[in-house]
């Protein structure tokens, strides 16, 4: 039927604790079912963000590095069986695996590949060379490349000159009504009312520079009654715990882990802080601004300067 909804296959790393994952969840929840019939394929079977009941979910079940060839083959078989009209890969790694799966695939759908982070800064050394090579091989098969901020779109084209004119900026969707509703639910932690609360939300990775945040907070805490809440999980937790001990902040800084609902914590905060070295378009910053929370952010490439109006809605 000419007017049938287009079959869309969304390929994502997982649906848990990340901006690209949040993007996929919001998209699947709000995509018009008159125009699209969506299906979701996860590289890793982690699913904490909401998805509608009508979305079929499959997994490549990649747990270890040596699972990669099997995962690529599984995705190729899925594409040939589902025969989607369009594939959307939501993050660089998903794009790389999708490109490999489409190599030798008997069925050729349209393919939209999304960048959510700066490819010039994601990796270093040999890992960056390998990442760039895999990305360039993937680019040959894409029909459209999108980036989640104007700065990132320009940055991708600067890093890969052969893509000049091919990358379009498309901001991530945000469900502000859901955020507002969740912000009124009982929080995981309550402010004692005696201290200002500074909040940061993001994976505990080197990119987010939470070590810098803790150092800066130690200076603030010396002069003002304040608490720092950090929501997120990741490999930098041990280093951050050492930093908290080094600055003698065990009662002032709380590492709260991954929070399904950080919005009830945002509702209590006085300030949202982002200290990243680089970004694409930080979802948590948009969500905090949506709740009217003032923000301080590094003017990092890219995204914060497209969200914050310096001196009006926050500081860069």
Coordinates of C-alpha atoms in Angstrom, one line a residue:
X1 CA 0.0 0.0 0.0
X2 CA 1.4 3.4 -1.0
X3 CA 0.0 5.1 2.1
X4 CA 1.1 2.5 4.7
X5 CA 3.3 3.8 7.5
X6 CA 7.0 3.6 6.8
X7 CA 8.9 0.9 8.7
X8 CA 11.6 2.5 10.8
X9 CA 14.3 0.5 12.5
X10 CA 16.1 2.4 15.3
X11 CA 19.5 1.0 16.1
X12 CA 20.8 2.1 19.5
X13 CA 23.6 1.1 21.9
X14 CA 21.1 0.5 24.7
X15 CA 18.2 2.4 26.3
X16 CA 19.8 3.3 29.6
X17 CA 21.7 6.3 31.1
X18 CA 22.8 8.4 28.1
X19 CA 21.8 11.3 25.9
X20 CA 21.5 9.2 22.7
X21 CA 19.5 6.6 24.6
X22 CA 17.2 9.4 25.9
X23 CA 16.9 10.6 22.3
X24 CA 15.8 7.2 21.1
X25 CA 13.3 6.8 23.9
X26 CA 11.6 10.2 23.4
X27 CA 11.5 9.6 19.6
X28 CA 9.9 6.2 19.9
X29 CA 7.3 7.6 22.4
X30 CA 6.2 10.5 20.2
X31 CA 6.8 9.4 16.6
X32 CA 3.6 9.6 14.5
X33 CA 2.2 6.1 14.1
X34 CA 0.3 7.3 11.0
X35 CA 3.6 7.9 9.3
X36 CA 5.9 5.4 10.9
X37 CA 5.9 1.9 12.3
X38 CA 8.9 1.8 14.5
X39 CA 11.1 -1.1 15.7
X40 CA 14.0 -1.0 18.1
X41 CA 17.3 -3.0 18.0
X42 CA 19.6 -2.7 21.0
X43 CA 23.3 -3.6 20.8
X44 CA 23.3 -4.3 24.5
X45 CA 20.1 -5.5 26.2
X46 CA 19.8 -2.6 28.7
X47 CA 16.5 -0.9 28.9
X48 CA 15.5 1.5 31.6
X49 CA 14.1 4.4 29.6
X50 CA 10.4 4.1 28.6
X51 CA 9.3 2.8 25.2
X52 CA 5.7 2.2 24.0
X53 CA 4.2 -1.3 24.1
X54 CA 3.7 -1.3 20.3
X55 CA 7.5 -1.1 19.6
X56 CA 9.1 -4.5 19.0
X57 CA 12.5 -4.8 20.7
X58 CA 15.3 -7.1 19.7
X59 CA 18.9 -7.3 20.9
X60 CA 22.2 -8.1 19.4
X61 CA 23.2 -9.2 22.9
X62 CA 26.8 -7.9 22.6
X63 CA 28.3 -8.3 26.0
X64 CA 32.0 -8.8 25.2
X65 CA 34.3 -7.6 22.4
X66 CA 34.4 -11.0 20.7
X67 CA 30.6 -10.9 20.4
X68 CA 30.9 -8.2 17.8
X69 CA 31.0 -10.4 14.6
X70 CA 28.0 -12.3 15.8
X71 CA 26.2 -9.0 16.6
X72 CA 26.8 -7.7 13.1
X73 CA 25.5 -10.9 11.6
X74 CA 22.4 -10.7 13.7
X75 CA 21.7 -7.2 12.7
X76 CA 22.1 -8.1 9.0
X77 CA 19.6 -10.9 9.4
X78 CA 17.2 -8.6 11.2
X79 CA 17.4 -6.0 8.4
X80 CA 16.8 -8.7 5.7
X81 CA 13.9 -10.1 7.7
X82 CA 12.2 -6.9 8.8
X83 CA 12.9 -5.0 5.5
X84 CA 12.6 -1.5 7.0
X85 CA 12.1 1.5 4.8
X86 CA 14.5 3.5 6.9
X87 CA 17.2 2.8 9.5
X88 CA 18.2 5.3 12.1
X89 CA 21.4 4.7 14.0
X90 CA 21.5 6.9 17.1
X91 CA 25.1 7.1 18.0
X92 CA 28.6 6.5 16.5
X93 CA 29.0 2.9 17.6
X94 CA 25.5 2.0 16.4
X95 CA 26.4 3.6 13.0
X96 CA 29.6 1.6 12.7
X97 CA 27.8 -1.7 13.4
X98 CA 24.9 -0.7 11.1
X99 CA 27.4 0.0 8.3
X100 CA 29.1 -3.3 8.8
X101 CA 25.7 -5.1 8.8
X102 CA 24.6 -3.5 5.5
X103 CA 27.8 -4.6 3.8
X104 CA 26.7 -7.6 1.8
X105 CA 23.1 -7.2 2.9
X106 CA 20.6 -8.4 0.3
X107 CA 18.2 -5.6 1.2
X108 CA 19.1 -1.9 1.0
X109 CA 17.0 0.5 3.0
X110 CA 17.5 4.3 3.4
X111 CA 19.9 5.0 6.3
X112 CA 20.1 8.1 8.6
X113 CA 23.1 8.1 10.8
X114 CA 23.2 10.4 13.8
X115 CA 26.2 12.0 15.5
X116 CA 25.8 12.9 19.2
X117 CA 29.3 13.7 20.1
X118 CA 32.5 15.4 18.8
X119 CA 34.4 12.8 16.7
X120 CA 37.6 14.8 17.0
X121 CA 37.6 14.3 20.8
X122 CA 35.8 11.0 21.5
X123 CA 39.0 8.9 21.1
X124 CA 42.7 9.4 21.3
X125 CA 45.8 7.7 19.7
X126 CA 45.3 4.5 17.8
X127 CA 41.7 4.2 19.0
X128 CA 40.9 7.5 17.3
X129 CA 42.6 6.4 14.0
X130 CA 40.5 3.1 14.0
X131 CA 37.4 5.0 14.9
X132 CA 37.9 7.5 12.1
X133 CA 38.5 4.7 9.6
X134 CA 35.4 2.9 10.6
X135 CA 33.4 6.1 10.5
X136 CA 34.6 6.9 6.9
X137 CA 33.7 3.4 5.7
X138 CA 30.2 3.9 7.2
X139 CA 29.7 7.3 5.7
X140 CA 29.8 5.8 2.2
X141 CA 26.5 4.0 2.8
X142 CA 24.6 6.7 4.6
X143 CA 21.8 8.6 2.9
X144 CA 21.7 11.4 5.5
X145 CA 23.9 12.4 8.4
X146 CA 22.5 14.4 11.3
X147 CA 24.1 16.0 14.3
X148 CA 22.2 17.2 17.4
X149 CA 23.5 20.8 17.4
X150 CA 24.6 23.3 14.8
X151 CA 28.1 23.4 16.3
X152 CA 28.5 19.7 16.1
X153 CA 27.2 19.5 12.5
X154 CA 30.0 22.0 11.5
X155 CA 32.5 20.1 13.7
X156 CA 31.7 16.8 12.0
X157 CA 32.2 18.4 8.6
X158 CA 35.5 20.0 9.7
X159 CA 36.8 16.6 11.0
X160 CA 35.6 14.8 7.8
X161 CA 36.0 17.3 5.0
X162 CA 34.5 14.8 2.5
X163 CA 31.1 15.3 4.3
X164 CA 31.0 19.0 3.6
X165 CA 27.3 20.0 2.9
X166 CA 26.0 16.5 3.9
X167 CA 25.5 16.9 7.7
X168 CA 22.3 18.5 8.9
X169 CA 21.6 19.8 12.4
X170 CA 18.6 18.3 14.1
X171 CA 18.0 19.1 17.8
X172 CA 17.0 16.3 20.1
X173 CA 13.4 16.1 21.1
X174 CA 12.5 16.8 24.8
X175 CA 9.2 15.8 26.5
X176 CA 8.8 18.8 28.8
X177 CA 5.4 17.8 30.0
X178 CA 6.8 14.4 31.2
X179 CA 9.7 16.2 32.9
X180 CA 7.4 18.6 34.7
X181 CA 5.2 15.7 35.9
X182 CA 8.1 13.6 37.1
X183 CA 9.7 16.6 38.9
X184 CA 6.8 16.6 41.4
X185 CA 7.3 12.9 42.4
X186 CA 9.0 12.0 45.7
X187 CA 12.7 12.6 45.3
X188 CA 15.5 10.1 45.9
X189 CA 17.1 12.7 48.3
X190 CA 15.6 15.7 50.0
X191 CA 17.3 19.1 50.5
X192 CA 17.5 20.0 54.2
X193 CA 16.6 23.5 53.4
X194 CA 19.6 24.9 55.1
X195 CA 22.0 24.7 52.2
X196 CA 21.9 25.6 48.5
X197 CA 22.0 22.5 46.3
X198 CA 24.2 22.4 43.2
X199 CA 23.3 19.6 40.8
X200 CA 25.1 17.8 38.0
X201 CA 23.7 15.0 35.9
X202 CA 25.7 12.9 33.5
X203 CA 27.8 9.7 33.1
X204 CA 30.9 9.6 35.3
X205 CA 33.4 9.7 32.5
X206 CA 36.5 11.8 31.9
X207 CA 34.6 13.9 29.3
X208 CA 32.3 15.3 32.0
X209 CA 35.2 16.6 34.1
X210 CA 33.5 16.1 37.4
X211 CA 36.9 16.2 39.0
X212 CA 37.0 19.8 38.1
X213 CA 33.4 20.3 39.4
X214 CA 34.4 18.8 42.8
X215 CA 37.6 21.0 43.0
X216 CA 35.5 24.2 42.2
X217 CA 32.9 23.1 44.7
X218 CA 35.5 22.8 47.4
X219 CA 36.2 26.6 46.9
X220 CA 32.5 27.5 47.0
X221 CA 31.9 25.4 50.1
X222 CA 34.6 27.2 52.0
X223 CA 32.5 30.4 51.8
X224 CA 28.9 29.3 51.4
X225 CA 26.6 26.6 52.9
X226 CA 26.1 24.4 49.9
X227 CA 25.7 20.8 48.9
X228 CA 26.7 19.1 45.6
X229 CA 24.6 16.3 44.2
X230 CA 26.0 14.3 41.3
X231 CA 23.6 11.9 39.4
X232 CA 25.2 9.3 37.1
X233 CA 27.3 6.2 37.0
X234 CA 30.5 5.3 35.2
X235 CA 34.2 4.4 35.3
X236 CA 35.3 7.7 37.0
X237 CA 33.5 6.9 40.3
X238 CA 36.6 5.7 42.2
X239 CA 38.6 8.8 41.1
X240 CA 35.7 11.0 42.2
X241 CA 35.4 9.3 45.5
X242 CA 39.1 9.9 46.1
X243 CA 38.7 13.6 45.1
X244 CA 35.8 13.9 47.6
X245 CA 38.1 12.5 50.3
X246 CA 41.0 14.7 49.3
X247 CA 39.0 17.9 49.6
X248 CA 37.4 16.6 52.8
X249 CA 33.8 16.8 51.4
X250 CA 32.2 13.5 52.5
X251 CA 29.2 15.2 54.0
X252 CA 28.8 17.9 51.3
X253 CA 29.1 15.9 48.1
X254 CA 26.8 13.0 47.2
X255 CA 27.4 10.6 44.3
X256 CA 23.8 9.4 43.8
X257 CA 24.4 7.0 40.9
X258 CA 22.1 6.7 37.9
X259 CA 18.6 8.2 38.7
X260 CA 15.5 7.2 36.7
X261 CA 14.0 10.5 37.8
X262 CA 16.6 13.2 38.2
X263 CA 13.9 15.8 37.7
X264 CA 12.6 15.7 41.3
X265 CA 16.1 16.5 42.4
X266 CA 16.3 19.3 39.8
X267 CA 13.1 20.7 41.4
X268 CA 15.0 21.2 44.7
X269 CA 18.3 22.5 43.3
X270 CA 19.5 26.1 43.2
X271 CA 21.8 25.7 40.3
X272 CA 22.7 23.2 37.6
X273 CA 26.3 22.8 36.6
X274 CA 27.9 21.2 33.5
X275 CA 31.7 21.0 33.4
X276 CA 32.2 18.9 30.2
X277 CA 35.3 19.2 28.0
X278 CA 33.1 18.5 25.0
X279 CA 29.5 17.7 24.2
X280 CA 27.0 17.3 21.3
X281 CA 23.9 18.8 22.8
X282 CA 23.6 18.0 26.6
X283 CA 20.1 16.7 27.3
X284 CA 20.4 17.2 31.1
X285 CA 21.2 20.9 30.6
X286 CA 18.1 21.3 28.4
X287 CA 15.9 19.5 30.9
X288 CA 17.2 21.7 33.8
X289 CA 16.6 24.8 31.8
X290 CA 13.1 23.5 31.0
X291 CA 12.4 23.4 34.8
X292 CA 13.6 27.0 35.1
X293 CA 16.8 26.1 36.8
X294 CA 19.7 28.5 36.3
X295 CA 22.8 26.9 34.9
X296 CA 26.6 27.4 34.8
X297 CA 28.4 25.6 32.0
X298 CA 31.7 25.4 30.3
X299 CA 31.6 26.9 26.8
X300 CA 32.7 23.6 25.4
X301 CA 32.3 22.4 21.8
X302 CA 29.4 21.9 21.3
X303 CA 25.9 22.7 22.5
X304 CA 25.9 24.7 25.7
X305 CA 26.1 28.0 23.8
X306 CA 23.1 27.0 21.8
X307 CA 21.1 26.3 25.0
X308 CA 22.1 29.0 27.5
X309 CA 21.6 32.7 26.9
X310 CA 24.7 34.0 28.6
X311 CA 23.8 36.3 31.5
X312 CA 20.1 35.7 31.0
X313 CA 19.3 32.0 31.6
X314 CA 22.7 31.1 32.9
X315 CA 26.4 31.6 32.6
X316 CA 28.9 30.1 30.1

